Coordinates of C-alpha atoms in Angstrom, one line a residue:
X133 CA -20.5 2.0 18.9
X134 CA -17.8 4.4 20.1
X135 CA -19.2 3.7 23.8
X136 CA -19.3 -0.2 23.3
X137 CA -16.0 -0.2 22.4
X138 CA -14.9 2.2 25.3
X139 CA -16.8 0.2 27.8
X140 CA -14.8 -3.5 25.7
X141 CA -11.6 -2.0 27.0
X142 CA -12.0 -0.8 29.7
X143 CA -13.0 -4.2 30.8
X144 CA -9.9 -5.6 29.1
X145 CA -8.1 -3.1 30.9
X146 CA -9.4 -4.3 34.4
X147 CA -8.4 -7.8 33.5
X148 CA -5.5 -7.3 32.9
X149 CA -4.3 -5.4 36.7
X150 CA -6.4 -9.0 37.8
X151 CA -3.9 -10.8 35.7
X152 CA -1.1 -8.5 37.4
X153 CA -2.0 -9.0 40.7
X154 CA -2.8 -12.9 40.7
X155 CA 0.8 -13.9 38.7
X156 CA 2.6 -13.7 41.9
X157 CA 1.0 -16.2 43.2
X158 CA 0.3 -18.3 40.3
X159 CA 4.4 -18.3 39.4
X160 CA 4.9 -19.5 43.5
X161 CA 2.3 -22.3 43.1
X162 CA 4.1 -23.6 40.2
X163 CA 7.1 -23.2 41.1
X164 CA 7.2 -24.2 45.1
X165 CA 4.0 -26.2 45.2
X166 CA 3.1 -28.2 41.9
X167 CA 6.3 -28.4 40.4
X168 CA 7.5 -30.6 44.0
X169 CA 4.5 -32.5 44.3
X170 CA 4.7 -33.2 40.2
X171 CA 8.5 -34.2 40.9
X172 CA 8.0 -36.3 43.9
X173 CA 5.4 -38.5 41.9
X174 CA 7.8 -38.9 39.8
X175 CA 10.6 -39.7 42.1
X176 CA 8.5 -42.1 43.9
X177 CA 8.3 -44.2 41.1
X178 CA 12.4 -44.3 40.5
X179 CA 15.1 -46.0 42.8
X180 CA 16.9 -43.1 43.4
X181 CA 19.8 -42.6 46.1
X182 CA 21.2 -39.7 47.1
X183 CA 24.6 -40.6 47.2
X184 CA 24.4 -42.2 43.7
X185 CA 23.8 -40.2 40.2
X186 CA 22.5 -42.5 38.8
X187 CA 18.5 -44.3 39.0
X188 CA 16.2 -46.2 37.1
X189 CA 13.2 -46.3 36.2
X190 CA 11.4 -49.0 38.1
X191 CA 7.0 -48.5 38.5
X192 CA 5.0 -49.2 41.4
X193 CA 7.7 -51.6 42.9
X194 CA 8.6 -48.7 45.9
X195 CA 5.0 -48.9 46.3
X196 CA 4.3 -53.2 46.8
X197 CA 7.8 -53.0 48.7
X198 CA 5.7 -50.3 51.0
X199 CA 2.3 -52.2 51.5
X200 CA 4.3 -54.9 52.9
X201 CA 6.1 -52.6 55.1
X202 CA 5.0 -53.4 58.7
X203 CA 7.0 -50.5 59.4
X204 CA 4.9 -48.1 57.2
X205 CA 1.2 -49.7 58.4
X206 CA 2.2 -49.3 62.0
X207 CA 3.4 -45.3 61.3
X208 CA 0.1 -45.0 59.3
X209 CA -1.7 -46.5 62.3
X210 CA 0.1 -44.6 64.7
X211 CA -0.7 -41.4 62.7
X212 CA -4.2 -41.8 62.6
X213 CA -4.5 -43.1 66.2
X214 CA -2.4 -39.8 67.8
X215 CA -4.6 -37.6 65.5
X216 CA -7.9 -38.3 66.4
X217 CA -6.5 -38.4 70.0
X218 CA -5.2 -35.4 69.2
X219 CA -8.3 -33.9 67.6
X220 CA -11.8 -35.3 68.7
X221 CA -10.9 -33.0 72.6
X222 CA -9.9 -30.2 70.7
X223 CA -12.5 -29.7 68.6
X224 CA -14.9 -30.3 71.3
X225 CA -13.1 -28.1 73.7
X226 CA -12.0 -25.3 71.3
X227 CA -16.3 -25.7 70.2
X228 CA -16.8 -24.9 74.6
X229 CA -14.6 -21.9 74.3
X230 CA -15.9 -20.4 71.6
X231 CA -19.7 -20.4 72.4
X232 CA -18.6 -18.9 76.2
X233 CA -16.6 -16.3 74.1
X234 CA -19.0 -15.6 72.1
X235 CA -21.9 -15.9 74.3
X236 CA -23.6 -12.3 74.8
X237 CA -25.5 -13.5 78.2
X238 CA -22.1 -14.6 80.2
X239 CA -20.9 -11.3 79.7
X240 CA -17.1 -13.0 79.8
X241 CA -14.6 -10.5 80.0
X242 CA -11.4 -9.9 78.4
X243 CA -11.9 -11.8 75.9
X244 CA -9.2 -10.8 73.7
X245 CA -6.7 -11.3 76.2
X246 CA -8.0 -14.8 76.2
X247 CA -7.7 -15.5 72.5
X248 CA -4.3 -14.3 72.9
X249 CA -3.2 -16.6 76.0
X250 CA -5.1 -20.1 73.8
X251 CA -3.3 -18.9 70.7
X252 CA 0.3 -19.0 71.9
X253 CA 1.9 -22.5 72.3
X254 CA 1.4 -22.5 68.5
X255 CA 3.9 -19.5 68.3
X256 CA 6.2 -21.5 70.0
X257 CA 9.4 -23.4 68.4
X258 CA 8.5 -27.2 67.9
X259 CA 12.3 -27.6 69.3
X260 CA 11.6 -25.9 72.4
X261 CA 8.7 -27.6 73.2
X262 CA 9.7 -31.0 72.5
X263 CA 12.5 -30.2 75.0
X264 CA 9.8 -28.8 77.8
X265 CA 7.9 -32.4 77.6
X266 CA 10.6 -34.7 77.5
X267 CA 11.9 -32.7 81.0
X268 CA 8.3 -32.4 82.0
X269 CA 7.8 -36.3 81.7
X270 CA 11.5 -37.7 82.3
X271 CA 12.2 -39.6 85.1
X272 CA 13.1 -37.0 87.6
X273 CA 11.1 -34.1 86.0
X274 CA 8.0 -32.6 88.0
X275 CA 5.3 -34.5 86.9
X276 CA 7.4 -37.4 88.7
X277 CA 8.0 -35.6 91.4
X278 CA 5.0 -34.2 92.0
X279 CA 2.9 -37.8 92.1
X280 CA 5.0 -39.3 94.1
X281 CA 5.3 -37.0 96.9
X282 CA 1.3 -36.8 96.6
X283 CA 1.2 -40.3 96.6
X284 CA -0.8 -40.8 93.2
X285 CA 2.4 -42.5 92.4
X286 CA 4.5 -45.1 94.9
X287 CA 7.4 -44.8 92.5
X288 CA 8.9 -42.4 89.6
X289 CA 7.3 -43.7 86.6
X290 CA 9.5 -44.0 82.9
X291 CA 6.4 -42.4 80.6
X292 CA 9.3 -42.6 77.7
X293 CA 9.1 -46.6 78.1
X294 CA 5.6 -46.9 78.2
X295 CA 4.8 -46.5 73.8
X296 CA 0.4 -45.6 75.5
X297 CA 2.1 -42.7 77.6
X298 CA 4.1 -41.6 74.7
X299 CA 1.3 -41.5 72.8
X300 CA -1.0 -39.4 74.9
X301 CA 2.0 -36.9 75.0
X302 CA 2.4 -36.1 71.7
X303 CA -1.0 -35.9 71.0
X304 CA -1.7 -34.0 74.6
X305 CA 1.0 -31.6 73.0
X306 CA -0.3 -31.7 69.6
X307 CA -3.9 -30.7 71.1
X308 CA -2.2 -27.9 73.1
X309 CA -0.4 -26.2 70.5
X310 CA -3.5 -26.3 67.9
X311 CA -6.5 -25.9 69.9
X312 CA -6.1 -21.8 70.4
X313 CA -6.2 -21.6 66.0
X314 CA -9.7 -23.3 66.1
X315 CA -11.0 -21.6 68.6
X316 CA -10.0 -18.1 67.3
X317 CA -11.5 -20.3 63.4
X318 CA -14.9 -21.1 65.5
X319 CA -15.2 -17.8 67.2
X320 CA -15.7 -16.5 63.6
X321 CA -17.9 -18.6 62.4
X322 CA -19.8 -18.2 65.3
X323 CA -19.8 -14.5 64.9
X324 CA -21.1 -14.4 61.3
X325 CA -23.9 -16.3 62.3
X326 CA -27.1 -13.3 62.8
X327 CA -28.8 -13.7 66.8
X328 CA -32.3 -13.4 64.8
X329 CA -31.8 -17.2 64.3
X330 CA -31.7 -17.6 68.6
X331 CA -34.3 -15.0 68.9
X332 CA -36.8 -17.0 66.8
X333 CA -36.0 -20.0 67.9
X334 CA -36.3 -18.7 72.0
X335 CA -39.8 -17.6 70.9
X336 CA -40.7 -20.7 69.0
X337 CA -39.4 -22.1 73.1
X338 CA -36.5 -24.5 71.7
X339 CA -34.0 -25.3 74.5
X340 CA -29.9 -24.4 74.5
X341 CA -29.4 -27.7 72.8
X342 CA -31.9 -27.5 70.2
X343 CA -30.6 -24.3 69.4
X344 CA -26.6 -25.6 68.9
X345 CA -28.3 -29.1 66.8
X346 CA -30.6 -27.3 64.6
X347 CA -28.8 -23.7 63.9
X348 CA -25.1 -23.8 65.1
X349 CA -23.8 -27.1 63.9
X350 CA -25.6 -26.5 60.0
X351 CA -24.5 -23.0 60.1
X352 CA -21.2 -23.3 61.4
X353 CA -20.6 -26.1 58.7
X354 CA -18.2 -24.3 56.2
X355 CA -16.1 -23.7 59.1
X356 CA -16.1 -26.9 60.4
X357 CA -15.2 -28.1 57.2
X358 CA -12.0 -26.2 57.0
X359 CA -11.0 -27.0 60.5
X360 CA -11.1 -30.7 59.8
X361 CA -9.4 -30.6 56.6
X362 CA -6.9 -28.7 57.6
X363 CA -6.3 -30.0 61.4
X364 CA -6.4 -33.9 58.9
X365 CA -3.3 -32.1 56.3
X366 CA -1.6 -31.5 59.2
X367 CA -1.8 -34.7 61.3
X368 CA -1.4 -36.5 58.3
X369 CA 2.4 -34.4 58.3
X370 CA 2.4 -34.5 62.0
X371 CA 6.8 -34.8 61.8
X372 CA 8.2 -32.2 64.6
X373 CA 7.2 -33.2 67.6
X374 CA 7.5 -36.9 67.5
X375 CA 10.5 -36.5 65.8
X376 CA 12.0 -34.6 68.3
X377 CA 10.3 -35.9 71.5
X378 CA 12.5 -39.0 72.0
X379 CA 15.4 -40.4 69.9
X380 CA 14.3 -39.5 66.6
X381 CA 12.5 -42.5 65.0
X382 CA 9.6 -43.0 67.6
X383 CA 10.8 -45.0 70.2
X384 CA 9.7 -46.4 72.7
X385 CA 8.5 -49.3 69.8
X386 CA 7.8 -47.6 67.2
X387 CA 4.7 -46.1 68.9
X388 CA 5.3 -42.7 67.9
X389 CA 6.7 -43.1 64.4
X390 CA 4.7 -41.6 62.1
X391 CA 4.4 -41.6 58.3
X392 CA 6.6 -38.1 58.0
X393 CA 9.0 -39.4 60.8
X394 CA 9.0 -42.8 58.5
X395 CA 9.5 -40.8 55.2
X396 CA 12.4 -38.7 56.9
X397 CA 13.8 -42.1 58.0
X398 CA 13.7 -43.4 54.6
X399 CA 15.8 -40.9 53.6
X400 CA 18.6 -40.4 55.9
X401 CA 19.7 -44.2 55.9
X402 CA 22.2 -45.6 53.9
X403 CA 22.4 -44.5 50.9
X404 CA 19.8 -42.1 51.0
X405 CA 17.0 -43.9 49.3
X406 CA 15.0 -40.9 47.5
X407 CA 12.6 -43.0 45.8
X408 CA 11.4 -45.0 49.0
X409 CA 11.1 -41.3 50.8
X410 CA 9.1 -40.1 48.1
X411 CA 6.8 -43.4 47.8
X412 CA 5.9 -42.3 51.1
X413 CA 4.9 -38.9 50.5
X414 CA 3.4 -39.8 48.0
X415 CA 1.1 -42.0 50.1
X416 CA 1.1 -39.1 52.6
X417 CA -0.9 -37.0 50.0
X418 CA -3.2 -39.5 48.8
X419 CA -4.4 -40.5 51.9
X420 CA -4.8 -36.9 52.9
X421 CA -6.7 -36.5 49.7
X422 CA -8.9 -39.5 50.0
X423 CA -10.2 -38.9 53.9
X424 CA -10.5 -35.0 53.1
X425 CA -13.2 -35.9 50.0
X426 CA -15.0 -38.1 52.3
X427 CA -14.8 -35.9 55.1
X428 CA -16.7 -32.9 52.6
X429 CA -18.7 -35.0 50.8
X430 CA -20.1 -36.3 54.6
X431 CA -20.5 -32.6 55.5
X432 CA -21.5 -30.6 52.6
X433 CA -24.8 -28.8 51.8
X434 CA -27.3 -31.2 50.6
X435 CA -30.0 -28.9 48.9

């Protein structure tokens, strides 16, 4: 009986320490994640502005206005378009490089150095990156100078007056800044796959493509889901590069006006329409949540 009581007390003590260790995360999550999220939902149902102390509960009026707003629909299309143009080659190139780096038969040297070099763009400040690429592709920038001198272009081309080229430049910057992170995640996933699977497949006469589609991809699904969902979440919140690259409103012709840029524009215009801006934030959350749910459902392991 005494032994059972001691065992029960020991279990309670262990649980007590567990609660203490998890308490900081719980407090921080409640204060800085859950409360702002719930408060944003509340604000989206009001007509609150930054310059007025009084406000009213308006229900779903902000959302009705949002769906009839061509600016929001265009910003949603821009966000998805730029993310897809960026993410598809990002995943493909990162997968190729990750497979090369973990392949013992290729014997690539200085893998740690290459991995560091590929990751470096991610730690650069967005302000510096936007300024760098704006100067690269400006009318008198290096890209135009090289293109004209080598005969690729007859005269300098104003990239930032072309909606297509501006979107491509933003997508390229997003790819350049984030593909190094994707490489690291995929390398971690590939390193966890036992070589015995590939050895057995070689004995059975499988080629490289068959091993990739039948072994690598199925076993890499958890990592792919994580990469897809985190990239989607970041892509739907894309703000700094589209905002900083041109005039802060998504020029030219709103081509790089993402949902986050639109949300900031609503907040910073006029009296500071907090309720209208919050409704855009809620839509970003809902779009991300629904898309993430679909990705997880499609890629989850089936019995």
